[in-house]
C-alpha positions as a printed Julia matrix, in Angstrom:
514×3 Matrix{Float64}:
   0.0     0.0     0.0
   1.24    3.48   -0.89
   0.93    6.01    1.93
  -0.89    9.33    1.55
  -0.8    12.55    3.58
  -3.8    14.9     3.26
  -3.1    18.61    3.9
  -5.94   21.16    4.19
  -6.84   23.76    6.77
 -10.5    22.71    6.48
 -10.99   19.61    8.61
 -14.2    18.78    6.73
 -12.2    18.35    3.52
  -9.6    15.99    4.99
 -12.32   13.95    6.76
 -14.36   13.7     3.58
 -11.37   12.54    1.55
 -10.42   10.02    4.24
 -13.92    8.53    4.43
 -15.29    8.59    0.9
 -12.31    7.8    -1.37
 -11.77    4.02   -1.86
  -8.13    4.2    -0.84
  -7.49    0.48   -0.26
  -9.18   -0.5    -3.5
  -6.82    1.75   -5.4
  -3.68    0.62   -3.53
  -3.33    3.39   -0.94
  -3.78    4.04    2.75
  -4.05    7.3     4.67
  -0.89    7.82    6.72
  -2.21   11.0     8.33
  -3.72   14.45    7.9
  -2.34   17.94    8.55
  -4.05   21.3     8.87
  -1.08   23.38    7.66
   2.08   23.17    5.62
   4.25   23.38    8.74
   2.4    20.5    10.41
   2.7    18.49    7.2
   6.47   19.0     7.16
   6.7    18.04   10.85
   4.72   14.88   10.09
   7.02   13.95    7.18
  10.13   14.24    9.33
   8.93   11.16   11.23
   6.7     9.22    8.84
   7.52    8.7     5.16
   4.73    8.89    2.58
   4.48    8.42   -1.18
   1.83   11.01   -2.03
   0.81   14.39   -0.59
  -2.55   15.88   -1.55
  -2.56   19.51   -0.48
  -4.84   22.52   -0.69
  -3.39   25.67   -2.26
  -5.05   28.31   -0.08
  -3.73   27.88    3.48
  -2.53   30.44    6.06
   1.19   31.09    6.75
   2.47   28.81    3.98
   0.3    27.97    0.99
   0.32   24.78   -1.06
   2.79   26.13   -3.62
   5.33   26.9    -0.9
   4.8    23.41    0.54
   5.5    21.83   -2.85
   8.7    23.84   -3.23
   9.93   22.64    0.18
   8.94   19.05   -0.6
  10.94   19.22   -3.85
  14.04   20.13   -1.84
  13.65   17.93    1.23
  11.58   14.97   -0.02
  12.07   14.83   -3.81
  10.59   11.34   -4.15
   7.17   12.35   -2.77
   4.47   12.87   -5.41
   2.11   15.82   -5.02
  -1.44   16.65   -6.09
  -3.08   20.06   -5.62
  -6.59   20.78   -4.34
  -7.91   24.07   -5.68
 -11.05   26.1    -6.14
 -11.88   27.37   -9.6
 -10.57   30.8    -8.61
  -7.17   29.21   -7.91
  -6.76   27.75  -11.4
  -3.73   29.92  -12.22
  -2.09   28.72   -9.02
  -2.88   25.14   -9.98
  -1.05   25.62  -13.27
   1.92   27.03  -11.36
   1.83   23.97   -9.1
   2.05   21.73  -12.18
   5.13   23.66  -13.3
   6.62   23.04   -9.85
   6.21   19.3   -10.33
   2.73   18.47   -9.0
   1.31   15.54  -10.94
  -2.18   17.03  -11.28
  -4.8    19.1    -9.54
  -8.31   18.43   -8.24
 -10.99   21.11   -8.1
 -13.38   21.72   -5.25
 -16.01   20.49   -4.75
 -14.23   17.17   -5.21
 -15.4    14.7    -7.85
 -14.69   11.31   -6.22
 -14.81    9.48   -9.54
 -12.12   11.82  -10.9
  -9.92   11.36   -7.85
 -10.14    7.57   -8.21
  -9.02    7.8   -11.85
  -6.17   10.09  -10.86
  -5.05    7.79   -8.03
  -4.97    4.8   -10.36
  -2.83    6.75  -12.82
  -0.43    7.82  -10.07
  -0.23    4.26   -8.76
   0.98    3.06  -12.19
   3.76    5.65  -12.0
   4.64    4.67   -8.42
   4.68    0.98   -9.38
   7.06    1.67  -12.25
   9.37    3.77  -10.08
   9.3     1.08   -7.41
  10.35   -1.56   -9.93
  13.07    0.73  -11.24
  14.23    1.51   -7.72
  14.39   -2.2    -6.94
  16.47   -2.79  -10.05
  18.76    0.1    -9.17
  19.11   -1.18   -5.62
  19.92   -4.65   -6.91
  22.43   -3.22   -9.37
  24.03   -1.11   -6.65
  24.36   -4.11   -4.35
  25.78   -6.33   -7.1
  28.31   -3.72   -8.23
  29.29   -2.8    -4.67
  29.9    -6.41   -3.68
  31.71   -7.11   -6.96
  33.92   -4.09   -6.44
  34.85   -5.16   -2.91
  35.69   -8.69   -4.01
  37.66   -7.41   -7.01
  39.7    -5.13   -4.75
  40.38   -8.04   -2.4
  41.56  -10.05   -5.4
  44.03   -7.36   -6.43
  42.16   -5.29   -9.03
  43.2    -1.61   -8.75
  40.6     0.79   -7.39
  40.39    2.84  -10.6
  39.48   -0.31  -12.56
  36.75   -1.39  -10.15
  33.16   -1.07  -11.27
  30.73    0.37   -8.75
  33.17    2.76   -7.11
  30.56    5.52   -7.3
  28.41    3.65   -4.76
  31.04    3.8    -1.99
  32.98    6.38   -0.07
  36.28    4.95   -1.27
  38.46    7.4     0.68
  37.1     6.81    4.18
  39.28    4.84    6.67
  38.56    1.1     6.67
  39.16   -1.91    8.89
  38.66   -5.45    7.58
  37.09   -8.18    9.72
  37.11  -11.82    8.59
  34.74  -14.26   10.3
  34.64  -18.04    9.98
  33.22  -20.96   11.94
  35.98  -22.99   13.56
  34.67  -26.39   12.46
  33.39  -25.48    8.96
  29.78  -25.19   10.15
  27.45  -22.61    8.54
  27.56  -19.2    10.19
  24.45  -18.1    12.14
  21.73  -16.74    9.86
  21.29  -13.59   11.93
  25.0   -12.72   11.94
  24.79  -10.25    9.05
  21.84   -8.45   10.61
  23.63   -8.15   13.95
  26.76   -6.77   12.29
  24.73   -4.2    10.34
  22.86   -3.24   13.51
  25.94   -2.81   15.71
  28.85   -1.95   13.41
  27.44    0.41   10.77
  28.63    1.83    8.47
  30.0    -1.33    6.9
  29.93   -3.54    3.83
  29.66   -7.33    4.03
  30.63   -9.92    1.4
  31.25  -13.66    1.45
  34.8   -14.32    0.17
  34.73  -18.08    0.83
  32.48  -20.86    2.05
  30.99  -20.18    5.48
  33.01  -16.99    5.81
  32.23  -13.28    5.9
  34.42  -10.3     5.16
  33.18   -7.12    6.82
  34.66   -3.8     5.76
  34.07   -1.39    8.63
  34.1     2.21    7.42
  35.27    5.25    9.35
  37.78    5.75   12.15
  37.39    3.23   14.99
  39.08    2.66   18.32
  40.37   -0.87   17.89
  39.99   -1.95   21.51
  36.35   -0.86   21.53
  35.75   -2.5    18.15
  37.23   -5.81   19.31
  35.05   -5.68   22.42
  32.0    -5.09   20.2
  32.96   -8.07   18.04
  33.45  -10.31   21.07
  30.05   -9.28   22.44
  28.49   -9.82   19.02
  29.82  -13.35   18.46
  28.87  -14.21   22.01
  25.33  -13.06   21.23
  24.9   -15.07   18.02
  27.03  -18.14   18.9
  24.43  -20.73   19.79
  24.02  -24.43   19.13
  27.73  -25.22   19.28
  28.73  -22.62   16.68
  32.22  -21.35   17.48
  33.41  -18.38   15.45
  36.97  -17.3    14.74
  37.39  -13.61   13.94
  40.39  -11.77   12.52
  40.72   -7.98   12.56
  43.1    -5.94   10.39
  44.81   -2.7    11.21
  43.11    0.5    10.08
  43.87    1.64    6.52
  43.31    4.98    4.84
  40.8     3.84    2.2
  39.48    1.17   -0.14
  42.64    1.34   -2.27
  44.29   -0.67    0.55
  41.46   -3.18    0.91
  43.51   -6.12   -0.39
  46.13   -5.62    2.33
  43.46   -5.11    4.97
  41.64   -8.28    3.88
  44.89  -10.28    3.9
  45.68   -9.11    7.44
  42.21  -10.04    8.64
  42.48  -13.45    6.98
  45.87  -14.13    8.6
  44.53  -13.18   12.01
  41.44  -15.36   11.52
  43.49  -18.36   10.38
  45.82  -17.9    13.34
  42.8   -18.0    15.63
  41.57  -21.2    13.95
  45.02  -22.79   14.16
  44.95  -22.17   17.91
  41.75  -24.24   17.97
  40.02  -21.47   19.86
  36.97  -19.35   19.11
  37.3   -15.62   19.61
  38.77  -12.45   18.14
  42.4   -11.93   17.1
  43.79   -8.57   16.01
  46.56   -8.53   13.42
  48.07   -5.62   15.33
  48.74   -7.92   18.29
  50.43  -10.55   16.13
  52.31   -8.14   13.84
  55.71   -9.17   15.22
  55.06  -12.69   13.98
  55.01  -11.34   10.41
  57.39   -8.4    10.89
  60.24   -9.81    8.79
  58.2   -11.9     6.36
  58.94  -10.29    3.0
  56.5   -10.13    0.11
  58.51  -12.73   -1.82
  58.28  -15.04    1.19
  54.52  -14.47    1.31
  54.29  -15.71   -2.27
  56.4   -18.76   -1.42
  54.14  -19.57    1.54
  51.04  -19.28   -0.67
  52.59  -21.59   -3.28
  53.56  -24.19   -0.69
  50.1   -24.09    0.89
  48.36  -24.51   -2.47
  50.67  -27.42   -3.34
  49.21  -29.37   -0.44
  45.76  -29.56   -2.08
  47.01  -31.13   -5.31
  48.11  -34.78   -5.47
  50.31  -33.72   -8.4
  52.41  -31.31   -6.32
  52.04  -32.7    -2.83
  55.01  -35.04   -3.17
  57.44  -32.18   -3.75
  56.29  -30.15   -0.74
  59.13  -31.19    1.59
  61.77  -30.67   -1.11
  60.38  -27.23   -2.04
  60.07  -26.12    1.58
  63.67  -27.21    2.32
  64.91  -25.36   -0.75
  63.23  -22.14    0.42
  64.79  -22.4     3.88
  68.24  -23.15    2.39
  67.97  -20.11    0.11
  66.84  -18.0     3.06
  69.97  -19.0     5.0
  72.21  -17.48    2.31
  70.62  -14.01    2.57
  72.63  -11.28    4.28
  69.94  -10.53    6.84
  69.19  -14.15    7.77
  68.35  -14.98   11.38
  66.81  -17.89   13.24
  63.89  -15.59   14.12
  63.28  -14.99   10.42
  63.14  -18.74    9.74
  60.83  -19.27   12.72
  58.5   -16.54   11.52
  58.43  -18.01    8.03
  57.72  -21.53    9.27
  55.13  -20.39   11.81
  53.15  -18.62    9.11
  53.61  -21.58    6.74
  52.22  -23.97    9.35
  49.18  -21.75    9.87
  48.59  -21.36    6.13
  49.01  -25.11    5.51
  46.28  -25.73    8.06
  43.63  -24.04    5.89
  43.74  -26.47    2.91
  44.29  -29.29    5.39
  40.93  -28.51    7.0
  39.22  -29.37    3.72
  41.18  -32.59    3.27
  41.29  -34.18    6.74
  38.1   -34.96    8.63
  39.66  -35.58   12.07
  39.8   -32.09   13.54
  41.36  -33.02   16.86
  44.19  -35.09   15.37
  45.03  -32.27   12.97
  45.06  -29.67   15.69
  47.21  -31.62   18.15
  49.79  -32.28   15.42
  49.84  -28.59   14.45
  50.14  -27.38   18.05
  53.14  -29.64   18.64
  54.8   -28.46   15.42
  54.32  -24.78   16.31
  55.9   -25.27   19.75
  58.8   -27.26   18.31
  59.55  -24.57   15.69
  59.49  -21.77   18.28
  61.74  -23.79   20.62
  64.3   -24.62   17.91
  67.73  -23.0    18.18
  69.14  -23.67   14.71
  67.99  -23.94   11.12
  68.58  -27.74   10.97
  66.31  -28.11   14.03
  63.63  -25.98   12.39
  63.9   -28.03    9.18
  63.62  -31.24   11.13
  60.45  -30.03   12.85
  58.89  -28.94    9.56
  59.81  -32.12    7.71
  58.38  -34.23   10.53
  55.1   -32.3    10.52
  54.68  -32.27    6.75
  55.5   -35.99    6.52
  52.83  -36.75    9.11
  50.14  -34.91    7.2
  51.31  -36.41    3.91
  51.0   -39.89    5.41
  47.48  -39.07    6.55
  46.56  -37.58    3.18
  47.81  -40.78    1.53
  44.9   -42.6     3.14
  42.13  -40.32    1.9
  39.88  -40.91   -1.1
  41.31  -38.49   -3.68
  38.47  -39.16   -6.11
  35.83  -38.18   -3.57
  37.86  -35.15   -2.51
  38.1   -34.03   -6.13
  34.34  -34.32   -6.6
  33.68  -32.34   -3.42
  36.21  -29.67   -4.42
  34.67  -29.1    -7.86
  31.17  -29.01   -6.33
  32.37  -26.28   -3.99
  34.07  -24.41   -6.82
  30.9   -24.51   -8.94
  28.85  -23.21   -6.04
  31.35  -20.39   -5.54
  31.2   -19.45   -9.23
  27.4   -19.36   -9.09
  27.56  -16.92   -6.17
  30.37  -14.73   -7.57
  29.86  -14.77  -11.36
  29.5   -10.96  -11.54
  33.05  -10.44  -10.25
  36.39  -10.41  -12.05
  36.62  -14.17  -11.58
  39.7   -16.03  -12.8
  41.41  -19.36  -12.12
  44.02  -17.43  -10.14
  41.3   -16.01   -7.87
  39.73  -19.45   -7.39
  43.12  -20.95   -6.59
  43.55  -18.43   -3.75
  40.06  -19.1    -2.41
  40.48  -22.89   -2.42
  44.28  -23.12   -1.9
  44.74  -25.12   -5.1
  47.29  -24.69   -7.89
  45.6   -23.03  -10.91
  46.87  -25.64  -13.37
  45.59  -28.52  -11.24
  42.25  -26.81  -10.71
  41.9   -26.18  -14.45
  42.54  -29.84  -15.33
  40.32  -31.13  -12.55
  37.46  -28.79  -13.45
  37.5   -29.9   -17.09
  37.72  -33.56  -16.06
  34.8   -33.41  -13.62
  32.46  -31.1   -15.57
  33.37  -31.81  -19.2
  33.84  -28.1   -19.85
  36.66  -25.67  -19.11
  36.32  -22.98  -16.47
  36.05  -20.01  -18.85
  33.25  -21.63  -20.88
  31.43  -22.65  -17.7
  31.58  -19.08  -16.37
  30.5   -17.6   -19.72
  27.53  -19.96  -20.02
  26.42  -19.12  -16.49
  26.67  -15.38  -17.14
  24.68  -15.66  -20.38
  21.92  -17.64  -18.64
  21.73  -15.0   -15.89
  21.63  -12.3   -18.56
  18.66  -14.03  -20.21
  16.78  -13.86  -16.92
  17.41  -10.12  -16.7
  16.52   -9.56  -20.37
  13.01  -10.8   -19.59
  12.59   -7.61  -17.52
  11.44   -5.13  -20.21
  12.73   -1.87  -18.74
  16.16   -3.02  -17.56
  18.85   -1.43  -19.7
  21.15   -3.8   -21.59
  24.28   -2.0   -20.36
  22.97   -2.48  -16.82
  22.48   -6.2   -17.45
  26.02   -6.41  -18.82
  27.38   -4.97  -15.57
  25.23   -7.25  -13.43
  26.62  -10.38  -15.06
  30.26   -9.33  -14.97
  30.9    -7.44  -18.23
  32.03   -3.83  -17.93
  31.93   -3.29  -21.7
  28.37   -3.59  -23.13
  29.66   -4.15  -26.67
  31.82   -7.04  -25.55
  28.87   -8.46  -23.64
  26.66   -8.23  -26.77
  29.31  -10.01  -28.84
  29.72  -12.82  -26.31
  25.93  -13.12  -25.97
  25.48  -13.43  -29.73
  28.3   -15.97  -30.04
  26.65  -18.06  -27.34
  22.97  -17.62  -28.27
  23.03  -16.92  -31.99
  21.11  -13.67  -31.55
  21.81  -10.29  -29.96
  20.56   -9.36  -26.47
  17.97   -7.01  -27.99
  16.7    -9.73  -30.37
  16.47  -12.15  -27.46
  14.53   -9.59  -25.41
  12.09   -8.97  -28.27
  11.52  -12.7   -28.67
  11.02  -13.35  -24.96
   8.71  -10.38  -24.41
   6.66  -11.43  -27.44
   6.28  -14.94  -26.03
   5.19  -13.5   -22.66
   2.51  -11.36  -24.32
   1.2   -14.34  -26.29
   1.02  -16.42  -23.12
  -0.99  -13.69  -21.44
């Protein structure tokens, strides 16, 4: 129901309109009445309405002045003027100010019903368009955030106009310790208690929250601890990682990486709760960017049977090369191996079902590495740990694991198809080598990743093309194509006809069915 405010200094007029116009039948309800323009404005500060029907001749402020104020303060509200025949010139002026129409006194109730039905058509259309715009804004905002996390520069990110990209940000990564689904009300609680923020899902059963604006980290961590305590029911145990504060969305990738490291550290400790990257910064203080890449490569190698066998050799080679650097220290090797152990635990969670065995082995390895006094001791600890997990992985059903992995990858693609999705991005999400993932995807689905993604995008585009008023360039953006011409070419190559031809055909079929 659309809400209406009646404004007239004659109470008899507002009562008559309230009682004798079939509001509900025409899709409206009376939100309230006001006897002056000032009282109408006071009412609108607290209660939103869709339509204001106002008299012209009122004391203090007349109807024309009210319309002018509404245009400035409430531009989405539609207006209709009530006027006597002597006010006709004023009614014309009201139309020029944006009023949809005018009604003459005494009121013809048949005419007002016709007018209301015409206005409702306009409101319905604007509502549909607003819904589409809201959906587009949400899709582009979420795509932009994920693209920034995956390394796309800010200036290349679609949807930047929907965000305050220069405000300070803090990233928060949330996951369930034992791979259980997160509580359904978690998003709502975060929005309620930590606004302004943006929330996306970067991986299965995980949330990334980008908190906007300057925050006191101690207070924020306390809020997060209270929040997860509030929503953690039924055995759900959440691990939360918090990044340092960054100057804007251009640094989102670094913020998201910090939050992910802190979250994975919390999970590796086998403890629910909140960990701040700031408190564990010393652990990563000397870990260079090149070392970060080596750690990521070693972690992804664990997921692939093709590369798993070389893991010990590759890890030993990295440590040996590290020893030859001018700034080498035992602390540096310990930091590298500590982070590697934590990062190896993430793909291991998806491969090994026995949580407690995995955790006890990891805890022992972490203590041994930190207690080591020489590089050979550190290497011995690492080799022993990796060999243990390799022995355990040798007993798993690789075929079943491959099926489960591709099912998870397909689900992820279906939820993130509008983003700048590549095999490299998927390999980071699932800790799998891109080449292995590419071969496995083709083997299990019969189609390569790029074709699978394209087909999915085209099918989603067809759904949107069935909406008559949605612009084709908007549809292109919503399915992951920034360039509408490129989208049209890909659509035609896939479907044999252009997007516009497909729309014409579908809309024609709909009309015939009706």
